[in-house]
XYZ file of C-alpha atoms in Angstrom:
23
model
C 0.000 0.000 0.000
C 2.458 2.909 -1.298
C -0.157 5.305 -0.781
C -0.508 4.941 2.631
C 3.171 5.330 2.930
C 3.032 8.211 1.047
C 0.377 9.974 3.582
C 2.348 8.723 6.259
C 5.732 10.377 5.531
C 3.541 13.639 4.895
C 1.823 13.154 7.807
C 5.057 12.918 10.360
C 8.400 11.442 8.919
C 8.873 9.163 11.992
C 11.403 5.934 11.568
C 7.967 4.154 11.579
C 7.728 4.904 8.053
C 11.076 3.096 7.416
C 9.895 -0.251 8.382
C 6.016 0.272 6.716
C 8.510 0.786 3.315
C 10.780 -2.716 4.400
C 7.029 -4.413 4.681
């Protein structure tokens, strides 16, 4: 879901995003 990734990192680039992108 690269979308959801993409809102995320807008939302609040947090090392969280890091491991959605390694899922």
């Amino acid at each position: 879901m690269p979308l959801i990734l993409v809102h995320e990192e807008e939302r609040k680039p947090a090392p969280r995003t890091l491991l959605c992108n390694i899922d």
